[in-house]
XYZ file of N, CA and C in Angstrom:
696
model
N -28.525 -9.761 23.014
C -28.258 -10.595 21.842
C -26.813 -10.440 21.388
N -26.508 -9.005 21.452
C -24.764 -9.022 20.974
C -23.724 -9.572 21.999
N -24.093 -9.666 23.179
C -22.993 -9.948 24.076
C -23.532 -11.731 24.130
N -24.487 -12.016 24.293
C -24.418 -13.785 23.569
C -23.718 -13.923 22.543
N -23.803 -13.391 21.118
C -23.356 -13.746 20.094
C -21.409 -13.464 20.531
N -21.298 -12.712 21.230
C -20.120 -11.946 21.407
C -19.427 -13.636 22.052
N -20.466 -13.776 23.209
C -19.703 -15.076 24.106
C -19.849 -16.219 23.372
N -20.442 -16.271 22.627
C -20.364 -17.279 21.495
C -18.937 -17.569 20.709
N -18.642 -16.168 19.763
C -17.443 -16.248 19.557
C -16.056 -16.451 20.345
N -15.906 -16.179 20.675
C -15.264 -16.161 22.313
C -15.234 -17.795 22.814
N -15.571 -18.326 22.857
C -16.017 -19.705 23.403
C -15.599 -20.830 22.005
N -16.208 -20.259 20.962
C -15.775 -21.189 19.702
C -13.918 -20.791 19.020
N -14.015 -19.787 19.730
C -12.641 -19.295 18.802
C -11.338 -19.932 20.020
N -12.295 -20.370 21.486
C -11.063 -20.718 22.245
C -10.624 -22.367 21.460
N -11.778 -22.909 21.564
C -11.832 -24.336 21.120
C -11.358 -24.469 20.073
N -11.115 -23.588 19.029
C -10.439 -23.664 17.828
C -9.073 -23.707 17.725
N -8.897 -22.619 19.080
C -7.516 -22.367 19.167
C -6.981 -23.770 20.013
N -7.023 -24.081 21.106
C -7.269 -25.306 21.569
C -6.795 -26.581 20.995
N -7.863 -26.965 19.653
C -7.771 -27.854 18.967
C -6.495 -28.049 17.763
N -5.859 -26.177 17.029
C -4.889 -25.830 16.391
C -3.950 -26.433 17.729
N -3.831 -26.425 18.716
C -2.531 -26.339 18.980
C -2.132 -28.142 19.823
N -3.642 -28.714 19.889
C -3.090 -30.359 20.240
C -2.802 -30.859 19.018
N -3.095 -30.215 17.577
C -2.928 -31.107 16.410
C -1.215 -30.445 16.415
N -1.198 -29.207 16.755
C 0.199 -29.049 16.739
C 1.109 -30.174 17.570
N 0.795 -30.238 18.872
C 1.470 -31.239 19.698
C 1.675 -32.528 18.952
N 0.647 -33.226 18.426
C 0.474 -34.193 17.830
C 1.647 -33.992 17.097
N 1.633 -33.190 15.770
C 2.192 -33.850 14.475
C 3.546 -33.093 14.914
N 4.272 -32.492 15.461
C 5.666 -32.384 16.751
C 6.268 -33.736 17.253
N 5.015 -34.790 17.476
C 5.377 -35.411 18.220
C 5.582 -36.542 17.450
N 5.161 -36.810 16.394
C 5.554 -37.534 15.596
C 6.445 -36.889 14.640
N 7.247 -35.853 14.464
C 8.273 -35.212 14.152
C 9.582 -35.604 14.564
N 9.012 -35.926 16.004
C 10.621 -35.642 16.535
C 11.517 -36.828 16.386
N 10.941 -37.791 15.958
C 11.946 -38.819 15.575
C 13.499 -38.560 14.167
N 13.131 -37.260 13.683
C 13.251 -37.147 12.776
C 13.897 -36.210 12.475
N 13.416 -34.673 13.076
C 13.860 -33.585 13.367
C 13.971 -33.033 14.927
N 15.008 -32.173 15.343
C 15.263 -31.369 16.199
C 14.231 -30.518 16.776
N 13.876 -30.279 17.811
C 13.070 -29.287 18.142
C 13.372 -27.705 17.574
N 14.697 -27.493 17.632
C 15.510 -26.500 17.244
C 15.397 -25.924 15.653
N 15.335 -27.236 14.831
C 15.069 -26.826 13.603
C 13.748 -26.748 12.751
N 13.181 -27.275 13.998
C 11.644 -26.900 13.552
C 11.337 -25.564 13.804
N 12.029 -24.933 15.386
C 11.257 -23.744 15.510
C 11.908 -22.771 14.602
N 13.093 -22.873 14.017
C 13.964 -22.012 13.561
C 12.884 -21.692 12.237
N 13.461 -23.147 11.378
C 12.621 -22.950 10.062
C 10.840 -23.190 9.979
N 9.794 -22.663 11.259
C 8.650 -22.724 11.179
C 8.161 -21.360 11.368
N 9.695 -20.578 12.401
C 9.635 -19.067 12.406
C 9.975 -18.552 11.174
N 10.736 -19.012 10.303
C 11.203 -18.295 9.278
C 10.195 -17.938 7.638
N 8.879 -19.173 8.016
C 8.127 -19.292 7.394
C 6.747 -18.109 7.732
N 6.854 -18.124 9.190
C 5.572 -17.075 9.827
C 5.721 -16.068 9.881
N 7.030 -15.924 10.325
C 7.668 -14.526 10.952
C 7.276 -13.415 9.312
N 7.691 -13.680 8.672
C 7.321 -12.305 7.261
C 5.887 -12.223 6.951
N 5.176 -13.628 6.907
C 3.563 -13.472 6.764
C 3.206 -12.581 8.102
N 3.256 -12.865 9.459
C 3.076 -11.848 10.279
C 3.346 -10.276 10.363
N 4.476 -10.239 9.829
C 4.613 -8.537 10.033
C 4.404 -7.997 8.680
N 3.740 -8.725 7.324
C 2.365 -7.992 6.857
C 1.744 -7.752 7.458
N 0.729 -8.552 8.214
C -0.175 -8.732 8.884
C -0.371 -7.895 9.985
N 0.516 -7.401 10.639
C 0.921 -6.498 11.996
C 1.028 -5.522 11.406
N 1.760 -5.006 10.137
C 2.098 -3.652 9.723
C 2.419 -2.498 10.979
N 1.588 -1.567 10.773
C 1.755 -0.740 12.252
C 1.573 -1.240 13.279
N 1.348 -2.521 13.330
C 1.597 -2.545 15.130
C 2.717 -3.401 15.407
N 3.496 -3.413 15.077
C 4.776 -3.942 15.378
C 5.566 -4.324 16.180
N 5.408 -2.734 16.466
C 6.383 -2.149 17.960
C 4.947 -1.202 18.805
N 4.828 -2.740 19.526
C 3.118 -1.909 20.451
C 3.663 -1.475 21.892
N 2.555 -0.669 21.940
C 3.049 0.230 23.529
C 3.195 -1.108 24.540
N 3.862 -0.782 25.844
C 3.928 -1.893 26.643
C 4.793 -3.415 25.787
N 5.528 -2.992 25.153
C 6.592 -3.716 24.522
C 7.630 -5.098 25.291
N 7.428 -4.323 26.700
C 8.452 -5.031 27.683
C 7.497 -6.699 27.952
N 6.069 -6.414 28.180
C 5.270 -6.865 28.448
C 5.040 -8.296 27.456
N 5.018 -7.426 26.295
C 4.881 -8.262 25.410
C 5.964 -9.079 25.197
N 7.512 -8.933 25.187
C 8.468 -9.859 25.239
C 8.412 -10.893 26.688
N 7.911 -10.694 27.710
C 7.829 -11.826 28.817
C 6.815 -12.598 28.779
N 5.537 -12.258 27.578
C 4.629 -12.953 27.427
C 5.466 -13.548 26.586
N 6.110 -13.277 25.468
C 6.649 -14.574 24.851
C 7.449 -15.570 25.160
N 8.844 -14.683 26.157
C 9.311 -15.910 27.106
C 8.629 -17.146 27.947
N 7.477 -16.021 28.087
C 7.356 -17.480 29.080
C 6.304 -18.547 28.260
N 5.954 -17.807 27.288
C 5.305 -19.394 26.662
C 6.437 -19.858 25.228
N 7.419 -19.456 25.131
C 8.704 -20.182 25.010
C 8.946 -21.113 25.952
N 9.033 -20.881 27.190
C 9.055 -21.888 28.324
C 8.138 -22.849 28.547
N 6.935 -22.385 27.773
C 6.332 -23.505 27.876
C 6.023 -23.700 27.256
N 6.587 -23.977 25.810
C 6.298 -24.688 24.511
C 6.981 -25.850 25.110
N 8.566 -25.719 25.398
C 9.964 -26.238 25.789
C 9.413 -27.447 26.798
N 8.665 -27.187 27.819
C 8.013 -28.241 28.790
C 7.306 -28.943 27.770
N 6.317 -28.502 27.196
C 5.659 -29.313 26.870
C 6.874 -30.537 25.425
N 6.939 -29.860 24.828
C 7.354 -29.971 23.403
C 8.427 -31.054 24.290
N 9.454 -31.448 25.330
C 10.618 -32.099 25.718
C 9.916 -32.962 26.232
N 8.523 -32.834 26.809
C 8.394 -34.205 27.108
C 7.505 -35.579 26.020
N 7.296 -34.611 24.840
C 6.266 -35.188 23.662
C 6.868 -36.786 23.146
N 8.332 -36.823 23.026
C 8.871 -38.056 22.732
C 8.571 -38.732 23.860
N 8.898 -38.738 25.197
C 8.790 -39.770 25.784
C 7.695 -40.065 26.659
N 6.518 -38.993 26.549
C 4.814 -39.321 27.152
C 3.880 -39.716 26.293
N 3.381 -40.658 26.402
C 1.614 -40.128 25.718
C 1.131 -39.087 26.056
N 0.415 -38.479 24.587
C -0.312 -37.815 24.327
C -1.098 -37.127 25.446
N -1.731 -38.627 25.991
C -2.953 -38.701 27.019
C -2.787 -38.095 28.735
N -0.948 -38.801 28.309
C -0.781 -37.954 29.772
C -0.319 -36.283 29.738
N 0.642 -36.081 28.818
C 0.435 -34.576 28.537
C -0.654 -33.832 28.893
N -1.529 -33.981 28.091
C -2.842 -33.487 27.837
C -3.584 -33.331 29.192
N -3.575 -34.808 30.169
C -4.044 -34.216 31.153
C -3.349 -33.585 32.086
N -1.711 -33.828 32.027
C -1.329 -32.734 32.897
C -1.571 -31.153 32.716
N -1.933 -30.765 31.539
C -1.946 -28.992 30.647
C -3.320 -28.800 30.850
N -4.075 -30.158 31.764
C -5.893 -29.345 32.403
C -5.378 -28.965 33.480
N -4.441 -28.964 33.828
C -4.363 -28.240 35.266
C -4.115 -26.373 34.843
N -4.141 -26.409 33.580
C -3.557 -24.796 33.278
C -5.285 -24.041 33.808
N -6.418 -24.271 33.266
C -7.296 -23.540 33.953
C -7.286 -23.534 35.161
N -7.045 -24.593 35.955
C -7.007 -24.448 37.729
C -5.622 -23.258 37.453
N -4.906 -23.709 37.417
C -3.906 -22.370 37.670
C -4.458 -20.792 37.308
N -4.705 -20.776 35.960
C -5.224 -19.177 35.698
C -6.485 -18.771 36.877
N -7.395 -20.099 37.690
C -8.650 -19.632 38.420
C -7.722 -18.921 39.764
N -6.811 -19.697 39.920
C -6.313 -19.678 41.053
C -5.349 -17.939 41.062
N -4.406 -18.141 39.928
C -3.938 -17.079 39.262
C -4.414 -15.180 39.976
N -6.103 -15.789 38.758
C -6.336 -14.851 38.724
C -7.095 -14.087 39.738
N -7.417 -14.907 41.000
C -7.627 -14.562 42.235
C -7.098 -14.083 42.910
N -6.007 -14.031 43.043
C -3.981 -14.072 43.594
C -3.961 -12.714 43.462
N -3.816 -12.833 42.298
C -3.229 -11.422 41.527
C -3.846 -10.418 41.370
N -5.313 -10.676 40.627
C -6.337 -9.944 40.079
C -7.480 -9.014 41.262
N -7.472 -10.468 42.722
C -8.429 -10.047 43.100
C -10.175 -10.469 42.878
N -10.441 -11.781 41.990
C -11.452 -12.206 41.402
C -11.858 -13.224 42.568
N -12.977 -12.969 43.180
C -13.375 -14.358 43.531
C -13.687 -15.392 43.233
N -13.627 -16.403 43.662
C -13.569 -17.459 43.113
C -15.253 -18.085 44.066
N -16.031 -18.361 43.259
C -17.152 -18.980 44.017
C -17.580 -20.614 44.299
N -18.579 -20.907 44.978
C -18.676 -21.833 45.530
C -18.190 -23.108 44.211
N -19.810 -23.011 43.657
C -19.200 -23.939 42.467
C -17.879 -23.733 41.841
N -17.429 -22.646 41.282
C -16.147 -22.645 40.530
C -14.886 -23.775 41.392
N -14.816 -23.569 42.688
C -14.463 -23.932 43.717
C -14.432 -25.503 43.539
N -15.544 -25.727 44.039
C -15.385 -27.701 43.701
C -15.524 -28.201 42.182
N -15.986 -27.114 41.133
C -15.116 -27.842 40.052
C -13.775 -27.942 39.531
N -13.413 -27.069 40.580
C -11.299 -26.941 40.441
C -11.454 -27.989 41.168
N -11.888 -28.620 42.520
C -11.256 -29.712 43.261
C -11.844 -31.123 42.254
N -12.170 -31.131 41.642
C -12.980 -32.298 40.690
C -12.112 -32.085 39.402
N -11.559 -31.720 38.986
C -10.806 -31.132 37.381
C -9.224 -31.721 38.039
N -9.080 -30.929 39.723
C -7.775 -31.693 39.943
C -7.674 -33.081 40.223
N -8.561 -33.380 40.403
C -8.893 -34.996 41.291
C -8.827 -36.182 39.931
N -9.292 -35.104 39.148
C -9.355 -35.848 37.772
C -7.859 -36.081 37.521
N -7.479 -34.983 37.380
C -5.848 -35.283 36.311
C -4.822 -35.870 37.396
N -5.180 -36.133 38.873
C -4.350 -36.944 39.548
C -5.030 -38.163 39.339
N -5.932 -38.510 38.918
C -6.589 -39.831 38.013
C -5.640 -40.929 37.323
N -5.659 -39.369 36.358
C -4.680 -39.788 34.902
C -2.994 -40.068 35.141
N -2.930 -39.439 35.979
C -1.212 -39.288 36.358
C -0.768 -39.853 36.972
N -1.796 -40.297 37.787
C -1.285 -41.273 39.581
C -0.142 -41.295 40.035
N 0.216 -39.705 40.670
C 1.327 -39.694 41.400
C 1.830 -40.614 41.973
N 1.619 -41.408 42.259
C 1.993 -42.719 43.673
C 1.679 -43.869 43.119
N 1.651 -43.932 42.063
C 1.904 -45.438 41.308
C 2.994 -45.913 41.132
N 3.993 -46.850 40.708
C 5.087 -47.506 40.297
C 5.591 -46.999 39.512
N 5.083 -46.628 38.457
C 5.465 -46.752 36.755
C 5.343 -44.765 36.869
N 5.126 -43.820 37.774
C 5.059 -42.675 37.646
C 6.337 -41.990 37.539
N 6.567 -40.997 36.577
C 7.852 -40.519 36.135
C 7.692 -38.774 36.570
N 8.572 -38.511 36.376
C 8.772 -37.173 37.312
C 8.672 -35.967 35.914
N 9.098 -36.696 34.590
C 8.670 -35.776 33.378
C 7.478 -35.503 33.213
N 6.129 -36.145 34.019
C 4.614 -36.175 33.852
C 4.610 -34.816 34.793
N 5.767 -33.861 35.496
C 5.749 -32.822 35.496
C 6.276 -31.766 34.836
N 6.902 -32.061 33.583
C 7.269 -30.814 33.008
C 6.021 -30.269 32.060
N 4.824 -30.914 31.582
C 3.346 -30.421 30.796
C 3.166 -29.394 32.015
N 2.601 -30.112 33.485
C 2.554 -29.342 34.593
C 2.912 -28.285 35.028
N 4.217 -27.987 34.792
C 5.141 -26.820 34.733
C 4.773 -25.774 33.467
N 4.599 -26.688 32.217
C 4.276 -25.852 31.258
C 2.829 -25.343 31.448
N 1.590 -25.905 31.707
C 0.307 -25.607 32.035
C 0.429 -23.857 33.197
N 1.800 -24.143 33.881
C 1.828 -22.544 35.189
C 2.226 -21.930 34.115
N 3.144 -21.908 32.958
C 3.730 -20.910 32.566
C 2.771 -20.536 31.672
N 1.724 -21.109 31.144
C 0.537 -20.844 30.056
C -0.196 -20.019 30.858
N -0.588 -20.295 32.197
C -1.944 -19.160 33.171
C -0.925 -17.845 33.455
N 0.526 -18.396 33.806
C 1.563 -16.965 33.787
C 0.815 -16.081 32.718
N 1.444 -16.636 32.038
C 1.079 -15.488 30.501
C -0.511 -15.167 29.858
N -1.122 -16.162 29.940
C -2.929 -15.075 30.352
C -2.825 -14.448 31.183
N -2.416 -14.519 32.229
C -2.885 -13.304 33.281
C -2.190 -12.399 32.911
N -1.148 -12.432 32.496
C -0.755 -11.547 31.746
C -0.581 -10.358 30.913
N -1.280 -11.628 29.842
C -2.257 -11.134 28.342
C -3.610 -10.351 29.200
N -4.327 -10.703 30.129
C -5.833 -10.205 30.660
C -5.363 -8.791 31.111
N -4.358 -8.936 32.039
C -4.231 -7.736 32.852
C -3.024 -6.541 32.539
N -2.258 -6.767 31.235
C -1.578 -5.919 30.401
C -1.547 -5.678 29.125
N -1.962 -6.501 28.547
C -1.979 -6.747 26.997
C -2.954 -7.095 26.310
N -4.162 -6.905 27.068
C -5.890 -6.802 26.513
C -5.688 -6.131 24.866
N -5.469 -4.933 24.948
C -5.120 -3.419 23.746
C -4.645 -4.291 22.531
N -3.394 -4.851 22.995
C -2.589 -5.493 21.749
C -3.221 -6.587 20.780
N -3.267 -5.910 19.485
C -3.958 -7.072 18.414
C -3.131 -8.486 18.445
N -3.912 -9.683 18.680
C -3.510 -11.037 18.607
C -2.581 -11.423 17.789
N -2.169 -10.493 16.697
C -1.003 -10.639 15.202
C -0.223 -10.193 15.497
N -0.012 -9.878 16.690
C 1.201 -9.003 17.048
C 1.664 -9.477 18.345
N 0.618 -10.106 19.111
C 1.393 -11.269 20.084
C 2.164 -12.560 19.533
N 1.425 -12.952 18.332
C 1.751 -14.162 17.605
C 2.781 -13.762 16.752
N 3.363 -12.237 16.362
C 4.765 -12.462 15.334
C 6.116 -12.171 16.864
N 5.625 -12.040 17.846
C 6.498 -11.605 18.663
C 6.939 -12.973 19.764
N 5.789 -13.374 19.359
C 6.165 -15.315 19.935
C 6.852 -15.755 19.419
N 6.319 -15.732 17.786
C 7.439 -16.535 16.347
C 8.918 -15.661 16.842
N 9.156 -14.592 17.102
C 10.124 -13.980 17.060
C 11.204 -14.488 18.179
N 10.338 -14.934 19.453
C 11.086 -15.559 20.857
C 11.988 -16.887 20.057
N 10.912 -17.480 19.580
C 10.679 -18.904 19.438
C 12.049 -18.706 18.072
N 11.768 -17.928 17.055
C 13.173 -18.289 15.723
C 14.639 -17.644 16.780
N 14.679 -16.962 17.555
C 16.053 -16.548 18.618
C 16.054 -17.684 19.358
N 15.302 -17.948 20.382
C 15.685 -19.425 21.001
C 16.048 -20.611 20.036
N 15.240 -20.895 19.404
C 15.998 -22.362 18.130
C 16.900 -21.984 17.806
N 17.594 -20.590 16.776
C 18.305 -20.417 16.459
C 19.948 -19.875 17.796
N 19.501 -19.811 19.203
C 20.773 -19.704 19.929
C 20.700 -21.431 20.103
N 19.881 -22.005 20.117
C 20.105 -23.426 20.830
C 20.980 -24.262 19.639
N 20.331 -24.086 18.296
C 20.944 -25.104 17.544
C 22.665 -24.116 17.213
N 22.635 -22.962 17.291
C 24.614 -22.850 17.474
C 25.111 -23.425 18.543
N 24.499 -22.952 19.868
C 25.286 -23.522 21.009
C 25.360 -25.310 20.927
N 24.381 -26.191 20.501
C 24.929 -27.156 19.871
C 25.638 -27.711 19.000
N 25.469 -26.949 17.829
C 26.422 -27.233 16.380
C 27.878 -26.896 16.915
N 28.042 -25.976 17.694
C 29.474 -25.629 17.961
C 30.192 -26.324 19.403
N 29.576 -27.104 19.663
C 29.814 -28.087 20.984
C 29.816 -27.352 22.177
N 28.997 -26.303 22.367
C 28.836 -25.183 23.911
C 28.199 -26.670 24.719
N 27.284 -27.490 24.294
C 26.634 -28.169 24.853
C 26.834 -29.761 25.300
N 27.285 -30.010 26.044
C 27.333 -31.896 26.409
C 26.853 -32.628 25.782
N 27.462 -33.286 25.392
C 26.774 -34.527 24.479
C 24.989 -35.519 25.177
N 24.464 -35.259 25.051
C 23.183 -36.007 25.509
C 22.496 -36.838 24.402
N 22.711 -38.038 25.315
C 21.468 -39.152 24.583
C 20.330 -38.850 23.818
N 19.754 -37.511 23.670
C 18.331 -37.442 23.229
C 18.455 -36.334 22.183
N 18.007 -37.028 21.178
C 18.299 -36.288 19.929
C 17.237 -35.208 19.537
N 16.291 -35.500 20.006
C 15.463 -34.303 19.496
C 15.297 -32.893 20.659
N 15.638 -33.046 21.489
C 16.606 -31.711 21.807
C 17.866 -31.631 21.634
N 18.677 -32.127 21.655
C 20.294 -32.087 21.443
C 20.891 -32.667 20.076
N 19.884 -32.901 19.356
C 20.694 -33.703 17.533
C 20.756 -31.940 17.018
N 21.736 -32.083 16.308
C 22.320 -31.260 15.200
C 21.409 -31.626 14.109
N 20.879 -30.779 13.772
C 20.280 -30.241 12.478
C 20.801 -31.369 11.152
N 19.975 -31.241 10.356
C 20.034 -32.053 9.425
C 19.201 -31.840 8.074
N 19.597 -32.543 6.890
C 19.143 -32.054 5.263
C 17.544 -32.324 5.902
N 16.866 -31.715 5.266
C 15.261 -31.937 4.922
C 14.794 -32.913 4.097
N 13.648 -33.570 4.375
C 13.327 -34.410 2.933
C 11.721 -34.017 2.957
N 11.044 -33.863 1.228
C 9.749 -33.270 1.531
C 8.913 -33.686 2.614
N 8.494 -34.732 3.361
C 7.972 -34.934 4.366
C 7.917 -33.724 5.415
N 9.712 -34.109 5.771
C 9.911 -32.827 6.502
C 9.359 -31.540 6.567
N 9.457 -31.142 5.144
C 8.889 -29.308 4.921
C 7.550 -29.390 5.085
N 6.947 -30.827 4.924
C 5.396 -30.929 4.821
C 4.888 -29.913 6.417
N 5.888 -31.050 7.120
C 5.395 -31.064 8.518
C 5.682 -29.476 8.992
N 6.960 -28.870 8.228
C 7.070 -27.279 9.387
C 6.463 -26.539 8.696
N 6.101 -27.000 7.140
C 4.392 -26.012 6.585
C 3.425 -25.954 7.159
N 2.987 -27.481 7.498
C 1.812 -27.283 8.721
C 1.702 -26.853 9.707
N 2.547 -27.140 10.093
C 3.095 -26.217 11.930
C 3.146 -24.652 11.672
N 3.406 -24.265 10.594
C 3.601 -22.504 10.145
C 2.372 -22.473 10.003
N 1.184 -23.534 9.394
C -0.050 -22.778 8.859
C -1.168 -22.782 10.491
N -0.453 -23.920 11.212
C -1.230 -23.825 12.556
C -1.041 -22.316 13.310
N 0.071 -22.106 13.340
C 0.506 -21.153 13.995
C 0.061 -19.746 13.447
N 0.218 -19.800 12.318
C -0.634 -18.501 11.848
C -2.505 -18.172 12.321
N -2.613 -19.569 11.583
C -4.376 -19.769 12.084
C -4.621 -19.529 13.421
């Protein structure tokens, strides 16, 4: 009965998490007309980052430290995939390129771990992929080569579970999440100097490359919500 109830939680708390983070994509993505990627993460870290390390108190600075900073890089890296291609994809195609992240962690964690992978598990990876080459149709006309950077971001998401599974089990979840906010306010904050100060080429696309700009309440609405997703 406890290890049902156990996989219960477990199962509802993924879907929660899941669902926090396409509403994140979402309201990002209707952001970016507006604001910088840069100044969202800056001022959405600046909002989390102190509620978190209440929250962390002693665990701050957790054993296996190194570990924990490449788990945040790399889903820095793949916020960045995903989050660069949000202006110019649907939703729909994102989304199904980032189902390929469970085929990756199955695959992953076989690789690495040593897990077999069984019959069924097996042809529902070849049916899950068959699917999202559905949605994507490599070999259509109208197919764009950015319908691989979600893709890219989906490897760097199973990167970092396998990760999280096979080094960083120990570490409380409040302390992966102020050390993400922490990647995430250093990256916005090196990206939007190296832009403000012209390190960077001028590029057509403003919501990675626009310079920062005044707020209007809308604005704060949106990196309140994004701070309260991210906490939740």
């Amino acid at each position: 009965m406890t290890n049902d109830l156990s996989e219960t939680r477990g199962i509802l708390t993924i879907l929660a998490t899941v669902f926090a983070m396409a509403l994140a994509d979402a309201v990002v993505k209707l952001s970016s007309a507006t604001l910088p990627l840069w100044q969202i993460w800056v001022l959405r870290s600046a909002l989390t980052v102190p509620v978190l390390l209440l929250m962390a108190r002693d665990y701050v600075r957790p054993a296996g430290l190194p570990w924990v900073i490449l788990r945040s890089v790399l889903l820095v890296l793949m916020y960045l995939g995903i989050y660069a291609a949000l202006p110019l994809l649907d939703l729909s195609v994102i989304a199904a390129a980032l189902y390929t992240g469970p085929l990756f962690i199955t695959g992953l964690t076989a690789l690495a771990l040593g897990h077999r992978i069984a019959r069924l598990q097996g042809l529902a990876m070849l049916g899950a992929f068959l699917g999202v080459l559905i949605i994507l149709r490599p070999l259509a006309s109208g197919f764009t080569a950015l319908a691989l950077l979600p893709v890219g971001a989906a490897f760097l998401y199973a990167l970092a579970a396998i990760l999280t599974r096979a080094k960083l089990a120990a570490i409380p979840a409040v302390t992966l999440a102020l050390w993400l906010n922490l990647a995430c306010l250093l990256a916005g904050g090196a990206a939007g100097f190296a832009i403000h100060a012209g390190l960077v080429p001028p590029v057509d696309y403003p919501f990675l490359f626009g310079r920062w700009h005044g707020m209007t309440p809308r604005d704060w609405q949106t990196v309140a919500a994004l701070a309260i997703l991210m906490i939740g």
